[in-house]
XYZ file of C-alpha atoms in Angstrom:
606
model
C 18.729 -0.198 -16.288
C 20.713 2.318 -18.325
C 19.422 5.869 -17.793
C 19.275 6.469 -21.518
C 16.985 3.468 -22.079
C 14.890 4.473 -19.059
C 14.414 7.971 -20.482
C 13.614 6.529 -23.920
C 10.818 4.395 -22.487
C 9.359 7.298 -20.487
C 9.526 9.610 -23.518
C 8.004 6.962 -25.779
C 5.000 6.367 -23.501
C 4.640 10.103 -22.895
C 4.669 10.645 -26.658
C 1.789 8.212 -27.221
C -0.531 10.795 -25.722
C 0.409 13.487 -28.236
C 0.491 11.022 -31.139
C -2.832 9.319 -30.495
C -4.962 11.464 -28.181
C -4.471 14.973 -29.541
C -7.830 16.568 -30.480
C -9.647 13.670 -28.790
C -8.848 14.603 -25.182
C -7.751 17.828 -23.540
C -4.203 17.502 -22.200
C -5.376 17.203 -18.612
C -7.289 14.035 -19.533
C -4.483 12.204 -21.364
C -3.720 10.396 -18.122
C -7.161 8.743 -18.175
C -5.937 6.592 -21.071
C -2.149 6.479 -20.738
C -1.884 5.413 -17.083
C -4.287 2.431 -17.280
C -2.892 1.391 -20.673
C 0.655 1.432 -19.242
C -0.545 -0.872 -16.480
C -2.371 -3.137 -18.921
C 0.610 -3.436 -21.277
C 3.057 -4.240 -18.481
C 0.754 -6.898 -17.020
C 0.200 -8.278 -20.519
C 3.954 -8.478 -21.130
C 4.559 -10.204 -17.788
C 1.911 -12.829 -18.613
C 3.041 -13.554 -22.194
C 5.394 -16.464 -21.408
C 2.748 -18.385 -19.449
C -0.260 -17.470 -21.612
C -0.537 -20.857 -23.344
C -0.222 -22.728 -20.043
C -2.965 -20.578 -18.509
C -5.315 -21.260 -21.410
C -4.648 -25.031 -21.174
C -5.371 -24.947 -17.442
C -8.557 -22.970 -18.066
C -9.695 -25.581 -20.577
C -9.045 -28.327 -18.027
C -10.921 -26.447 -15.295
C -13.837 -25.724 -17.630
C -14.161 -29.430 -18.479
C -14.091 -30.275 -14.784
C -16.862 -27.759 -14.126
C -14.756 -25.713 -11.719
C -16.111 -22.175 -11.448
C -13.648 -20.438 -9.112
C -10.571 -20.592 -11.302
C -8.573 -17.445 -10.473
C -6.278 -18.904 -7.826
C -5.335 -21.895 -9.964
C -4.783 -19.746 -13.067
C -2.626 -17.255 -11.153
C -0.512 -20.136 -9.891
C 0.048 -21.301 -13.468
C 0.839 -17.716 -14.500
C 3.320 -17.576 -11.580
C 1.969 -14.151 -10.659
C -0.494 -12.604 -8.223
C -2.712 -11.800 -11.237
C -3.702 -13.478 -14.499
C -5.726 -13.081 -17.703
C -7.955 -15.953 -18.834
C -9.158 -14.386 -22.099
C -7.964 -16.041 -25.354
C -6.155 -12.850 -26.323
C -2.850 -11.140 -25.765
C -2.736 -7.403 -26.330
C -0.762 -7.777 -29.555
C -3.440 -10.124 -30.909
C -5.834 -7.156 -31.063
C -3.872 -5.119 -33.605
C -5.356 -6.827 -36.668
C -9.098 -6.376 -36.273
C -11.037 -5.645 -39.464
C -13.703 -3.433 -37.928
C -13.894 -1.018 -35.012
C -16.804 -2.998 -33.545
C -14.789 -6.245 -33.611
C -11.867 -4.469 -31.944
C -14.169 -3.088 -29.250
C -15.762 -6.489 -28.577
C -12.442 -8.341 -28.361
C -10.758 -5.600 -26.311
C -13.565 -5.692 -23.756
C -13.303 -9.493 -23.643
C -9.567 -9.120 -23.095
C -10.115 -6.716 -20.186
C -12.785 -8.964 -18.703
C -10.237 -11.783 -18.642
C -8.106 -10.188 -15.936
C -8.279 -11.440 -12.363
C -10.310 -9.491 -9.735
C -7.332 -7.524 -8.365
C -6.732 -6.031 -11.815
C -10.464 -5.547 -12.390
C -10.647 -3.335 -9.326
C -7.824 -1.172 -10.668
C -9.527 -0.792 -14.051
C -12.821 0.004 -12.334
C -11.283 2.742 -10.183
C -9.490 4.161 -13.230
C -12.931 4.166 -14.936
C -11.017 2.974 -17.967
C -13.956 1.249 -19.628
C -15.580 4.689 -19.885
C -12.831 5.653 -22.339
C -13.396 2.807 -24.797
C -16.331 4.368 -26.680
C -14.472 7.685 -26.979
C -11.408 5.932 -28.419
C -13.475 3.789 -30.783
C -15.538 6.720 -32.053
C -12.339 8.671 -32.776
C -10.760 5.552 -34.347
C -7.840 5.770 -31.906
C -8.073 2.563 -29.830
C -6.200 0.487 -32.425
C -3.497 3.144 -32.729
C -3.037 3.280 -28.941
C -2.734 -0.520 -28.720
C -0.256 -0.634 -31.614
C 1.905 1.972 -29.928
C 1.979 0.092 -26.622
C 2.947 -3.247 -28.241
C 5.543 -1.594 -30.487
C 8.887 -3.371 -30.896
C 10.703 -0.050 -30.391
C 10.522 -0.405 -26.607
C 10.395 -3.411 -24.329
C 7.982 -3.331 -21.390
C 8.583 -7.025 -20.689
C 10.664 -8.589 -17.891
C 12.253 -10.725 -20.645
C 14.903 -9.232 -22.997
C 14.248 -8.946 -26.735
C 16.924 -10.770 -28.724
C 18.081 -10.247 -32.303
C 18.508 -12.980 -34.935
C 21.848 -14.169 -33.515
C 20.714 -14.271 -29.906
C 22.146 -10.950 -28.759
C 20.162 -8.617 -26.512
C 18.433 -6.082 -28.706
C 16.323 -4.532 -25.946
C 17.097 -5.259 -22.273
C 14.588 -6.717 -19.856
C 12.571 -4.279 -17.767
C 12.624 -5.359 -14.130
C 9.738 -4.687 -11.755
C 11.443 -1.912 -9.835
C 12.368 0.045 -12.944
C 8.860 -0.423 -14.349
C 7.477 0.995 -11.124
C 9.888 3.915 -11.342
C 8.823 4.603 -14.945
C 5.183 4.546 -13.863
C 5.914 6.984 -11.032
C 7.685 9.301 -13.460
C 4.631 9.303 -15.738
C 2.422 10.099 -12.739
C 4.735 12.948 -11.756
C 4.666 14.413 -15.262
C 0.892 14.199 -15.503
C 0.574 15.802 -12.073
C 2.785 18.672 -13.185
C 0.763 19.052 -16.393
C -2.426 19.172 -14.369
C -1.379 21.294 -11.407
C -4.878 22.332 -10.385
C -5.702 18.901 -8.999
C -2.211 17.510 -8.516
C -1.720 18.984 -5.086
C -4.840 17.296 -3.791
C -3.196 13.907 -4.075
C 0.481 14.468 -4.717
C 3.209 15.594 -2.317
C 6.436 16.852 -3.941
C 9.174 14.247 -3.755
C 11.613 16.640 -2.059
C 9.186 17.079 0.849
C 8.513 13.329 1.051
C 12.242 12.566 1.147
C 12.684 15.010 4.029
C 9.776 13.430 5.919
C 11.210 9.944 5.393
C 14.606 11.068 6.696
C 12.957 12.646 9.745
C 11.352 9.385 10.829
C 14.161 6.981 9.892
C 17.456 8.771 10.568
C 16.982 9.290 14.336
C 16.588 5.524 14.797
C 19.077 4.383 12.140
C 21.271 2.621 14.718
C 18.276 0.734 16.108
C 17.191 -0.828 12.799
C 17.620 -4.603 13.048
C 17.173 -7.674 10.846
C 13.441 -7.449 11.181
C 10.056 -6.805 9.574
C 8.771 -3.207 9.581
C 5.463 -1.656 8.589
C 4.846 1.732 6.964
C 1.367 3.305 6.874
C -0.209 6.306 5.177
C -3.851 7.034 5.995
C -4.104 9.553 3.135
C -1.962 7.643 0.675
C -2.838 9.437 -2.570
C -0.752 7.892 -5.356
C 1.392 6.014 -2.832
C 4.435 8.265 -3.161
C 5.120 8.447 0.574
C 4.943 4.675 0.896
C 7.270 4.147 -2.059
C 9.872 6.702 -0.983
C 9.762 5.432 2.597
C 10.358 1.896 1.433
C 13.343 2.986 -0.681
C 14.797 5.059 2.165
C 14.462 2.326 4.764
C 15.961 -0.318 2.462
C 18.980 1.899 1.715
C 19.430 2.697 5.388
C 19.294 -0.987 6.326
C 21.779 -1.821 3.566
C 24.240 0.751 4.908
C 23.933 -0.838 8.339
C 24.301 -4.360 6.868
C 20.796 -5.264 7.996
C 18.199 -7.262 6.124
C 14.716 -5.867 6.543
C 11.312 -6.829 5.204
C 8.948 -3.899 4.698
C 5.169 -4.103 4.471
C 3.276 -1.103 3.104
C -0.240 -0.135 4.216
C -2.414 2.703 3.007
C -5.904 4.050 2.641
C -7.214 6.435 -0.014
C -10.640 7.892 -0.766
C -10.018 9.094 -4.328
C -10.694 6.212 -6.773
C -8.092 7.119 -9.420
C -5.218 7.684 -7.003
C -6.206 4.508 -5.155
C -5.970 2.639 -8.470
C -2.573 4.181 -9.189
C -1.178 2.971 -5.868
C -2.408 -0.596 -6.372
C -1.229 -0.625 -9.978
C 2.207 0.599 -8.922
C 2.491 -2.290 -6.480
C 1.499 -4.826 -9.114
C 4.006 -3.364 -11.562
C 6.750 -3.670 -8.960
C 5.963 -7.290 -8.343
C 4.483 -6.613 -4.923
C 1.174 -8.281 -5.602
C 0.952 -9.660 -2.079
C 0.945 -6.089 -0.750
C -1.947 -4.941 -2.944
C -4.491 -6.052 -0.354
C -2.870 -3.691 2.152
C -4.198 -0.666 0.256
C -7.790 0.045 1.276
C -10.363 2.172 -0.521
C -12.543 4.539 1.480
C -12.432 7.327 4.042
C -9.901 6.820 6.816
C -11.977 8.961 9.181
C -15.348 7.215 8.922
C -14.248 3.779 7.655
C -10.902 2.936 9.226
C -9.416 0.180 7.084
C -6.996 -0.949 9.821
C -8.862 -0.654 13.152
C -6.738 -3.288 14.906
C -3.360 -2.630 13.270
C -0.350 -0.833 14.688
C 2.543 0.406 12.571
C 6.233 1.186 13.023
C 6.343 4.246 10.780
C 3.563 6.545 9.573
C 3.687 9.398 7.067
C 0.795 11.474 5.740
C -0.129 14.674 3.969
C -3.835 14.797 4.847
C -6.230 17.284 3.262
C -6.350 20.537 5.197
C -9.079 23.114 5.146
C -11.454 20.408 3.892
C -14.828 19.652 5.447
C -15.334 16.315 7.188
C -19.116 16.763 7.477
C -19.944 13.538 5.619
C -17.544 11.577 7.836
C -19.082 13.144 10.941
C -22.554 12.087 9.833
C -21.372 8.530 9.176
C -19.807 8.441 12.638
C -23.117 9.376 14.239
C -23.139 13.163 14.021
C -20.541 15.362 15.682
C -22.287 15.276 19.069
C -22.709 11.517 18.906
C -19.195 10.457 17.872
C -17.705 7.843 20.194
C -14.813 6.630 18.012
C -11.948 6.136 20.483
C -9.447 7.619 18.034
C -11.116 10.993 18.524
C -13.022 10.705 21.810
C -11.137 9.045 24.647
C -10.653 8.919 28.396
C -8.208 11.623 29.456
C -7.760 14.405 32.010
C -10.450 13.002 34.348
C -12.936 13.036 31.490
C -14.359 9.725 30.259
C -15.399 11.367 26.977
C -12.553 13.754 26.254
C -13.420 15.165 22.823
C -10.771 16.095 20.266
C -13.144 16.873 17.421
C -12.144 19.908 15.348
C -14.586 22.200 13.598
C -16.449 20.563 10.725
C -14.736 22.784 8.139
C -11.268 21.244 8.700
C -10.554 17.635 9.668
C -6.772 17.487 9.302
C -6.058 16.915 13.002
C -8.218 13.782 12.903
C -5.680 12.147 10.580
C -2.928 12.818 13.113
C -5.066 11.374 15.914
C -5.781 8.345 13.709
C -2.034 7.757 13.371
C -1.456 8.196 17.091
C -4.082 5.517 17.772
C -1.961 3.104 15.716
C 1.348 3.619 17.534
C 3.094 0.497 18.820
C 3.405 0.412 22.597
C 5.375 -2.782 23.249
C 8.350 -2.574 20.863
C 11.768 -1.015 21.401
C 11.284 1.456 18.536
C 7.658 2.218 19.265
C 6.317 4.287 16.381
C 7.393 7.415 14.557
C 5.073 9.780 12.669
C 5.719 12.569 10.151
C 2.690 14.527 8.977
C 2.152 17.747 6.999
C -0.362 20.339 8.254
C -1.123 23.970 7.712
C -1.010 26.516 10.535
C -4.530 25.756 11.697
C -3.391 22.708 13.649
C -0.999 24.887 15.656
C -3.359 27.496 17.036
C -7.004 27.130 15.952
C -9.464 26.432 18.751
C -9.860 27.942 22.194
C -9.154 26.162 25.481
C -11.529 23.223 25.816
C -12.348 23.116 22.107
C -11.506 20.156 19.874
C -8.302 21.445 18.255
C -6.849 22.658 21.559
C -7.860 19.419 23.261
C -6.064 17.440 20.545
C -2.879 19.466 21.037
C -3.157 19.003 24.797
C -3.558 15.240 24.396
C -0.521 14.970 22.124
C 1.705 17.243 24.200
C 0.773 15.940 27.650
C 1.409 12.400 26.384
C 4.851 13.730 25.368
C 4.481 12.568 21.770
C 5.575 15.693 19.877
C 9.300 15.728 19.106
C 9.446 18.641 16.700
C 7.484 20.855 14.332
C 9.209 22.253 11.255
C 7.962 25.360 9.459
C 8.380 24.955 5.695
C 8.857 27.706 3.117
C 5.735 29.047 1.461
C 4.892 27.784 -2.035
C 6.396 24.330 -1.425
C 3.282 22.510 -2.664
C 1.509 22.407 -6.022
C -1.917 23.648 -5.009
C -1.298 26.020 -2.113
C 1.084 28.823 -1.312
C 0.200 29.034 2.386
C 2.487 28.182 5.294
C 2.851 24.461 6.008
C 4.460 22.500 8.832
C 5.810 18.984 9.393
C 4.876 17.455 12.746
C 7.288 14.783 14.049
C 5.886 12.451 16.722
C 7.371 9.550 18.651
C 6.355 7.478 21.653
C 9.998 6.548 22.290
C 11.648 9.932 22.721
C 15.370 10.128 23.403
C 16.180 11.098 26.984
C 17.264 14.603 25.965
C 13.956 15.198 24.151
C 11.633 14.064 26.919
C 9.086 16.696 27.980
C 10.481 19.004 25.295
C 9.441 20.171 21.816
C 11.801 21.511 19.164
C 10.572 24.171 16.755
C 12.574 24.572 13.540
C 12.119 27.561 11.252
C 13.073 26.326 7.774
C 11.073 29.004 5.949
C 14.197 30.543 4.407
C 15.876 27.246 3.537
C 14.810 26.790 -0.063
C 16.074 26.698 -3.624
C 14.055 28.495 -6.346
C 12.680 26.523 -9.277
C 13.480 27.721 -12.762
C 9.822 27.243 -13.653
C 6.844 27.209 -11.303
C 4.926 23.939 -10.961
C 1.472 25.206 -10.133
C 2.033 27.267 -6.987
C 5.256 25.444 -6.157
C 8.134 27.827 -6.859
C 10.862 26.381 -4.653
C 12.286 23.037 -3.519
C 14.516 21.297 -1.005
C 17.792 20.256 -2.574
C 19.740 17.366 -1.044
C 22.011 19.924 0.662
C 19.063 21.796 2.184
C 17.531 18.547 3.441
C 20.848 17.720 5.109
C 20.872 21.191 6.692
C 17.373 20.698 8.124
C 18.271 17.207 9.338
C 21.333 18.623 11.102
C 19.157 21.179 12.902
C 16.849 18.363 13.990
C 19.449 15.792 14.980
C 21.777 18.222 16.763
C 18.901 19.377 18.987
C 20.583 22.694 19.775
C 19.266 26.227 19.928
C 20.183 28.772 17.266
C 18.358 31.308 15.135
C 16.535 28.520 13.256
C 16.009 26.068 16.126
C 14.297 26.690 19.479
C 13.735 24.140 22.249
C 10.869 24.446 24.716
C 9.383 22.582 27.642
C 6.021 20.998 26.861
C 4.371 23.255 29.438
C 5.545 26.382 27.595
C 2.698 25.883 25.124
C -0.062 25.395 27.695
C -2.242 27.871 29.531
C -5.172 28.107 31.900
C -8.139 30.036 30.637
C -9.974 31.482 33.626
C -13.277 33.337 33.778
C -13.139 36.443 35.966
C -16.419 37.659 37.461
C -17.350 41.053 38.882
C -20.330 41.636 41.186
C -23.653 42.982 39.959
C -24.311 46.210 41.901
C -27.373 48.306 42.570
C -27.639 52.034 42.076
C -25.951 52.599 45.438
C -22.970 50.525 44.465
C -23.827 47.538 46.880
C -23.633 43.790 46.173
C -26.646 42.277 44.797
C -27.103 38.755 46.156
C -29.467 35.943 45.202
C -31.971 34.380 47.618
C -29.243 32.191 49.126
C -27.003 35.152 49.759
C -24.553 34.367 46.955
C -23.021 37.164 44.965
C -24.488 37.729 41.528
C -22.143 38.397 38.641
C -22.492 41.306 36.254
C -22.435 39.670 32.824
C -21.255 42.857 31.152
C -18.151 42.882 33.347
C -17.335 39.181 32.875
C -13.850 38.713 31.398
C -11.360 35.935 30.663
C -7.602 35.679 31.188
C -4.984 33.308 29.785
C -2.358 32.252 32.319
C 0.741 30.296 31.207
C 0.957 26.853 32.859
C 4.507 27.686 33.918
C 3.510 30.993 35.567
C 5.314 31.199 38.887
C 2.753 30.454 41.588
C 0.039 29.404 39.189
C -3.477 30.813 38.918
C -3.670 32.261 42.432
C -0.405 34.165 42.079
C -1.458 35.562 38.705
C -4.857 36.591 40.064
C -3.344 38.403 43.038
C -0.739 40.174 40.931
C -2.524 40.881 37.669
C -6.252 41.146 38.519
C -6.993 42.107 42.116
C -4.958 45.343 42.083
C -7.287 46.610 39.331
C -10.521 44.889 40.389
C -10.474 44.145 44.152
C -14.008 42.752 44.111
C -13.320 40.214 41.335
C -13.408 36.438 41.742
C -12.814 33.364 39.569
C -15.608 31.087 38.323
C -13.647 27.882 38.894
C -16.268 25.737 37.149
C -15.254 27.310 33.845
C -11.477 27.025 34.129
C -10.039 25.230 31.089
C -6.584 24.135 29.971
C -5.561 24.978 26.441
C -2.500 24.564 24.208
C -1.349 26.570 21.198
C 1.928 26.901 19.327
C 3.014 30.176 17.750
C 5.993 30.235 15.396
C 5.537 33.975 14.916
C 5.953 34.602 18.634
C 9.136 32.574 18.951
C 10.831 33.438 15.658
C 9.672 37.011 15.173
C 12.438 39.283 13.984
C 11.559 42.968 14.456
C 12.333 45.246 11.556
C 15.216 47.567 12.426
C 13.822 51.102 12.481
C 15.780 53.790 10.691
C 17.539 56.356 12.857
C 16.490 59.994 12.915
C 19.818 60.961 11.335
C 19.197 58.581 8.381
C 15.703 59.954 7.842
C 16.973 63.573 8.026
C 19.744 62.861 5.515
C 17.232 61.343 3.058
C 14.925 64.368 3.386
C 17.807 66.765 2.780
C 18.900 64.764 -0.266
C 15.376 64.886 -1.683
C 15.181 68.640 -1.056
C 18.478 69.200 -2.859
C 17.323 67.051 -5.767
C 14.022 68.953 -5.951
C 15.788 72.343 -5.894
C 18.040 71.269 -8.757
C 15.072 70.051 -10.784
C 13.209 73.334 -10.165
C 16.210 75.409 -11.268
C 16.482 73.402 -14.497
C 12.815 73.971 -15.280
C 13.021 77.724 -14.585
C 16.233 78.169 -16.594
C 14.714 76.387 -19.560
């Protein structure tokens, strides 16, 4: 579709809010009416041509006493949805009273098939009807949406001599228009936008990071994309677009199935509505409502590609309780057999469950295909270093790293997201690493690679341009060391945490032993040491060199030795500030003294 017409449609729908909802809703609530009404009008327009046939079929089914009619009516409508009410949306513009309009509009909504009903329910759209009726705005909103100024139908509007007056609106463009409205509303309502909305520039980078490294391996095949924190479905949509374009460049024909799960009802509805608007009704069932952590919607599925921006710094207490309480959790995504431990726990502190989403994705990696699975996921710094050796976060990092799943971690600039200015990182995982990446992890510092926005969007004050994304991709694909890219062995991030004991002594300085003659430890002198896994000679060499010379009577409590993993960008990319030389400092002091003397002379002379 022509960009001008596209922009006209977006502006027209956007303008309905100001024209009809001003003084009835605060601006942040305009979306509660405009988004569901956009969905309703598009579905209504798609069903117009088959409306009479659907009503005839309904009459036939009613006479035959058939109760379950939806499948048959959808077949007649030639869509994955239908509306069996006697009304079209434009039929409701000529109601004599507000009460009649309300009654007929509700009957019209009730006529939609169950898949649309679920969307309306999650939008809580019926809650808006009384508000619109009381303000006498429902009729005005409907009239605007069925206006002949714009065409939201997949069929062109013709003039009197059969020429195209308004072009048809295909499913893809309708979906794009809907996404643009979502984006604008998110920007208008920045406080909550970041909870469910990842900036498109970040999503495009994440999609490139999982697709580009395997571009030459994409075949004429079916691929699946999954997001366990799908929000408004932006990551799924962008991923689909990216993979289709990549396949087209390689002259490959691919079929892509999208899967997602979302706990927020409105954003869940938006995702499903977007799929219906794009003509992907068969995919709607692949979007599941509920918590990914406590109610996994795809317990037996595995996926080719996974992208997520899970909530970070958010409590998962309710999920923990549903899973049996933190001490009773046995879900194999989070508690598994590893490192000679049948119940190896990777449960983070209750206050932050973001690592659980990454473990959920890892549990869904394909093991038997050539491509395996690739994951891109956004986290804050907590996932890198929170948790001591043996604790849930450290155990999760150990599991991921010792399984050689982590390809790279990319540090993003601050203020990249709408609702947080803190440091964020993209984790890239694969269970089919290239030979050169095996047993290695690449850290990329992209904190300075950003372009400022002319106007802040919430806390977002910078973005990734196409050129910057290419620059980051080059750092990743080249897999070379420079000031922004460092390459490490997996073991570089691991350490042993040992407990060092000192003997409890009596007043004479002798060893106090228990009844069996074993040394007793002085709790006040107990200490711990962290020893890098790649320390030459291991624990014993470290102990002899670093401990015994200072505490000859010390020994290690081997029952408490733990392995931990942490990743520090600050340590590896720290750039010390160049201190000023003494000569520079002296020169500045002398200049200040001269300036002060001159000022004093001026004051005295005056």
